[in-house]
């Protein structure tokens, strides 16, 4: 049996067949296919529990709701997954929806709505022309062409053998036919041969998905365990893996809160709620619903029954009902940490990760540890550590030569903390390396403004001016930096002189 190497570089890093595709016309030429397909291509970056990049590769959108197809080996045992979308420069978290290790495919969900590639599950023909797009060695959206040279069976997994070159970092990219449709996912190559590369047919996705967020648990596929926990009013915490079929459209319930209540009704409501707390502790969800119904009817402004009833609804999979209870609770107290945490669960369950993280963040800032933990489970960091985390990641990517990612992560760090000197320094360097010279100069100048003692900032300003051809101005900045003891600036200065 041949020896294969997986393409996952260590340096870095609906399934709707008939929805509106990126490409509509047939028999497109290579240039047209690339132009129509490139905005569907993304970086997929996996990090470990320490927040370090463990692997990276390529992925591509397969519907307009943010579903992304990639290889399973691109995200092995990832603690957090990020998607870098070059089209808008955004880096956002993603969740694993389903995966099949044997077939080496994985389905991710992110908050980005983007152009996507339609899938073609018809028979692949030996000799047909194909195009592969990926991020080899971090070189984003690189195209290669070739033909289908053979169809193979590798231990029961069908594979498409192709002549198009693919390299480390291209794993998970689309294999596109002459109609501009994805027929495979590029995955591996022989270590001791050239032009012997392979792709997995996209038809394997049908084993991952059966309706929205419902999965077939067979052939070693794993149902995603979304790292989310719901919060009660303090009685118990229950891990949650709910159905995500509910539509989110929080409606107004102001009339409910206008009801006048007597002291006697409020007293009765609290007595009924004591029964609710006991039922929550025993996870008797029908009793939670019954007793909290009585309590909330007696005293509509009493927030606790809505919170615990939402726990029962989420636990039973009635996400729309949970959403409605939490909408009322939010009107009573929009800063309540339990309410915001549980709304985060509802939104994450429906795949709205941006909204979910906002609710978790509000919960966390309410000194609620559960909200902090759920925020970190999606994003990979705690809210208070966001700027530091993104700064660290941007530095890692810059050192690895991934200037697109370095720029994106530095921008996120700066957006969180506008006085982040290191963020401006890294972004200035990344921008200059990409020949975005005005941006590089501006960021270096801002870093100097924030910290006049930063020798690196003066050097970066000199570097931007140097590349712009302003040698005298560059020489001055290098001279200042060199005088502060920065050896790289001294070297740059000697090159000018």
mmCIF file of N, CA, C and O in Angstrom, residues 382-418:
data_model
loop_
_atom_site.group_PDB
_atom_site.id
_atom_site.type_symbol
_atom_site.label_atom_id
_atom_site.label_comp_id
_atom_site.label_asym_id
_atom_site.label_seq_id
_atom_site.Cartn_x
_atom_site.Cartn_y
_atom_site.Cartn_z
ATOM 1 N N UNK A 382 -10.523 34.463 27.046
ATOM 2 C CA UNK A 382 -11.505 35.161 27.877
ATOM 3 C C UNK A 382 -11.631 36.606 27.397
ATOM 4 O O UNK A 382 -10.667 37.176 26.872
ATOM 5 N N UNK A 383 -12.816 37.218 27.578
ATOM 6 C CA UNK A 383 -13.010 38.591 27.066
ATOM 7 C C UNK A 383 -11.932 39.573 27.505
ATOM 8 O O UNK A 383 -11.476 40.389 26.713
ATOM 9 N N UNK A 384 -11.515 39.484 28.763
ATOM 10 C CA UNK A 384 -10.513 40.426 29.271
ATOM 11 C C UNK A 384 -9.148 40.230 28.615
ATOM 12 O O UNK A 384 -8.303 41.127 28.635
ATOM 13 N N UNK A 385 -8.923 39.061 28.022
ATOM 14 C CA UNK A 385 -7.625 38.751 27.424
ATOM 15 C C UNK A 385 -7.619 38.922 25.906
ATOM 16 O O UNK A 385 -6.635 38.560 25.253
ATOM 17 N N UNK A 386 -8.691 39.477 25.327
ATOM 18 C CA UNK A 386 -8.828 39.496 23.875
ATOM 19 C C UNK A 386 -7.675 40.217 23.190
ATOM 20 O O UNK A 386 -7.061 39.678 22.261
ATOM 21 N N UNK A 387 -7.362 41.410 23.638
ATOM 22 C CA UNK A 387 -6.325 42.186 22.959
ATOM 23 C C UNK A 387 -4.974 41.483 23.050
ATOM 24 O O UNK A 387 -4.246 41.370 22.060
ATOM 25 N N UNK A 388 -4.652 40.988 24.246
ATOM 26 C CA UNK A 388 -3.383 40.290 24.426
ATOM 27 C C UNK A 388 -3.323 39.020 23.573
ATOM 28 O O UNK A 388 -2.298 38.711 22.962
ATOM 29 N N UNK A 389 -4.453 38.289 23.525
ATOM 30 C CA UNK A 389 -4.501 37.051 22.761
ATOM 31 C C UNK A 389 -4.272 37.313 21.279
ATOM 32 O O UNK A 389 -3.451 36.648 20.626
ATOM 33 N N UNK A 390 -4.989 38.294 20.720
ATOM 34 C CA UNK A 390 -4.862 38.580 19.291
ATOM 35 C C UNK A 390 -3.483 39.165 18.964
ATOM 36 O O UNK A 390 -2.952 38.917 17.881
ATOM 37 N N UNK A 391 -2.916 39.902 19.888
ATOM 38 C CA UNK A 391 -1.568 40.427 19.671
ATOM 39 C C UNK A 391 -0.565 39.284 19.585
ATOM 40 O O UNK A 391 0.315 39.258 18.706
ATOM 41 N N UNK A 392 -0.690 38.331 20.507
ATOM 42 C CA UNK A 392 0.205 37.172 20.514
ATOM 43 C C UNK A 392 0.075 36.378 19.217
ATOM 44 O O UNK A 392 1.076 35.972 18.606
ATOM 45 N N UNK A 393 -1.174 36.153 18.774
ATOM 46 C CA UNK A 393 -1.385 35.397 17.547
ATOM 47 C C UNK A 393 -0.822 36.137 16.337
ATOM 48 O O UNK A 393 -0.229 35.533 15.443
ATOM 49 N N UNK A 394 -1.005 37.449 16.301
ATOM 50 C CA UNK A 394 -0.494 38.224 15.160
ATOM 51 C C UNK A 394 1.030 38.135 15.101
ATOM 52 O O UNK A 394 1.616 38.041 14.014
ATOM 53 N N UNK A 395 1.677 38.124 16.265
ATOM 54 C CA UNK A 395 3.133 38.004 16.296
ATOM 55 C C UNK A 395 3.575 36.638 15.777
ATOM 56 O O UNK A 395 4.540 36.542 15.006
ATOM 57 N N UNK A 396 2.852 35.580 16.171
ATOM 58 C CA UNK A 396 3.174 34.232 15.697
ATOM 59 C C UNK A 396 3.066 34.141 14.180
ATOM 60 O O UNK A 396 3.943 33.578 13.509
ATOM 61 N N UNK A 397 1.994 34.710 13.637
ATOM 62 C CA UNK A 397 1.784 34.630 12.193
ATOM 63 C C UNK A 397 2.802 35.468 11.431
ATOM 64 O O UNK A 397 3.249 35.092 10.343
ATOM 65 N N UNK A 398 3.185 36.612 12.008
ATOM 66 C CA UNK A 398 4.212 37.417 11.340
ATOM 67 C C UNK A 398 5.530 36.652 11.292
ATOM 68 O O UNK A 398 6.205 36.614 10.257
ATOM 69 N N UNK A 399 5.903 36.032 12.407
ATOM 70 C CA UNK A 399 7.150 35.264 12.452
ATOM 71 C C UNK A 399 7.134 34.092 11.471
ATOM 72 O O UNK A 399 8.183 33.676 10.967
ATOM 73 N N UNK A 400 5.921 33.572 11.196
ATOM 74 C CA UNK A 400 5.782 32.458 10.259
ATOM 75 C C UNK A 400 5.661 32.929 8.810
ATOM 76 O O UNK A 400 5.515 32.110 7.900
ATOM 77 N N UNK A 401 5.707 34.237 8.596
ATOM 78 C CA UNK A 401 5.600 34.769 7.239
ATOM 79 C C UNK A 401 4.177 34.856 6.726
ATOM 80 O O UNK A 401 3.965 35.107 5.536
ATOM 81 N N UNK A 402 3.189 34.700 7.610
ATOM 82 C CA UNK A 402 1.774 34.770 7.221
ATOM 83 C C UNK A 402 1.276 36.195 7.461
ATOM 84 O O UNK A 402 0.588 36.492 8.437
ATOM 85 N N UNK A 403 1.618 37.086 6.550
ATOM 86 C CA UNK A 403 1.379 38.508 6.780
ATOM 87 C C UNK A 403 -0.099 38.881 6.710
ATOM 88 O O UNK A 403 -0.535 39.809 7.407
ATOM 89 N N UNK A 404 -0.885 38.171 5.892
ATOM 90 C CA UNK A 404 -2.334 38.410 5.868
ATOM 91 C C UNK A 404 -2.934 38.159 7.250
ATOM 92 O O UNK A 404 -3.689 38.974 7.784
ATOM 93 N N UNK A 405 -2.615 36.996 7.819
ATOM 94 C CA UNK A 405 -3.149 36.634 9.127
ATOM 95 C C UNK A 405 -2.602 37.544 10.216
ATOM 96 O O UNK A 405 -3.330 37.940 11.135
ATOM 97 N N UNK A 406 -1.324 37.883 10.126
ATOM 98 C CA UNK A 406 -0.724 38.785 11.115
ATOM 99 C C UNK A 406 -1.448 40.130 11.116
ATOM 100 O O UNK A 406 -1.767 40.681 12.179
ATOM 101 N N UNK A 407 -1.725 40.648 9.921
ATOM 102 C CA UNK A 407 -2.420 41.937 9.800
ATOM 103 C C UNK A 407 -3.825 41.841 10.384
ATOM 104 O O UNK A 407 -4.265 42.725 11.126
ATOM 105 N N UNK A 408 -4.521 40.751 10.062
ATOM 106 C CA UNK A 408 -5.903 40.587 10.523
ATOM 107 C C UNK A 408 -5.973 40.488 12.042
ATOM 108 O O UNK A 408 -6.784 41.151 12.688
ATOM 109 N N UNK A 409 -5.111 39.657 12.634
ATOM 110 C CA UNK A 409 -5.145 39.488 14.088
ATOM 111 C C UNK A 409 -4.698 40.762 14.801
ATOM 112 O O UNK A 409 -5.242 41.115 15.861
ATOM 113 N N UNK A 410 -3.724 41.463 14.253
ATOM 114 C CA UNK A 410 -3.293 42.726 14.853
ATOM 115 C C UNK A 410 -4.424 43.752 14.803
ATOM 116 O O UNK A 410 -4.613 44.527 15.753
ATOM 117 N N UNK A 411 -5.180 43.757 13.713
ATOM 118 C CA UNK A 411 -6.318 44.677 13.599
ATOM 119 C C UNK A 411 -7.369 44.385 14.666
ATOM 120 O O UNK A 411 -7.962 45.303 15.250
ATOM 121 N N UNK A 412 -7.618 43.087 14.930
ATOM 122 C CA UNK A 412 -8.553 42.716 15.991
ATOM 123 C C UNK A 412 -8.038 43.180 17.350
ATOM 124 O O UNK A 412 -8.813 43.644 18.203
ATOM 125 N N UNK A 413 -6.745 43.036 17.575
ATOM 126 C CA UNK A 413 -6.153 43.468 18.840
ATOM 127 C C UNK A 413 -6.309 44.972 19.026
ATOM 128 O O UNK A 413 -6.649 45.450 20.124
ATOM 129 N N UNK A 414 -6.082 45.729 17.969
ATOM 130 C CA UNK A 414 -6.193 47.184 18.032
ATOM 131 C C UNK A 414 -7.649 47.613 18.238
ATOM 132 O O UNK A 414 -7.933 48.555 18.980
ATOM 133 N N UNK A 415 -8.572 46.899 17.596
ATOM 134 C CA UNK A 415 -9.991 47.229 17.747
ATOM 135 C C UNK A 415 -10.439 47.065 19.193
ATOM 136 O O UNK A 415 -11.333 47.777 19.668
ATOM 137 N N UNK A 416 -9.826 46.125 19.908
ATOM 138 C CA UNK A 416 -10.165 45.889 21.307
ATOM 139 C C UNK A 416 -9.483 46.894 22.226
ATOM 140 O O UNK A 416 -10.045 47.305 23.238
ATOM 141 N N UNK A 417 -8.275 47.289 21.872
ATOM 142 C CA UNK A 417 -7.505 48.236 22.691
ATOM 143 C C UNK A 417 -6.786 49.205 21.762
ATOM 144 O O UNK A 417 -5.758 48.874 21.172
ATOM 145 N N UNK A 418 -7.330 50.411 21.639
ATOM 146 C CA UNK A 418 -6.789 51.380 20.677
ATOM 147 C C UNK A 418 -5.431 51.934 21.121
ATOM 148 O O UNK A 418 -4.796 52.683 20.378
#
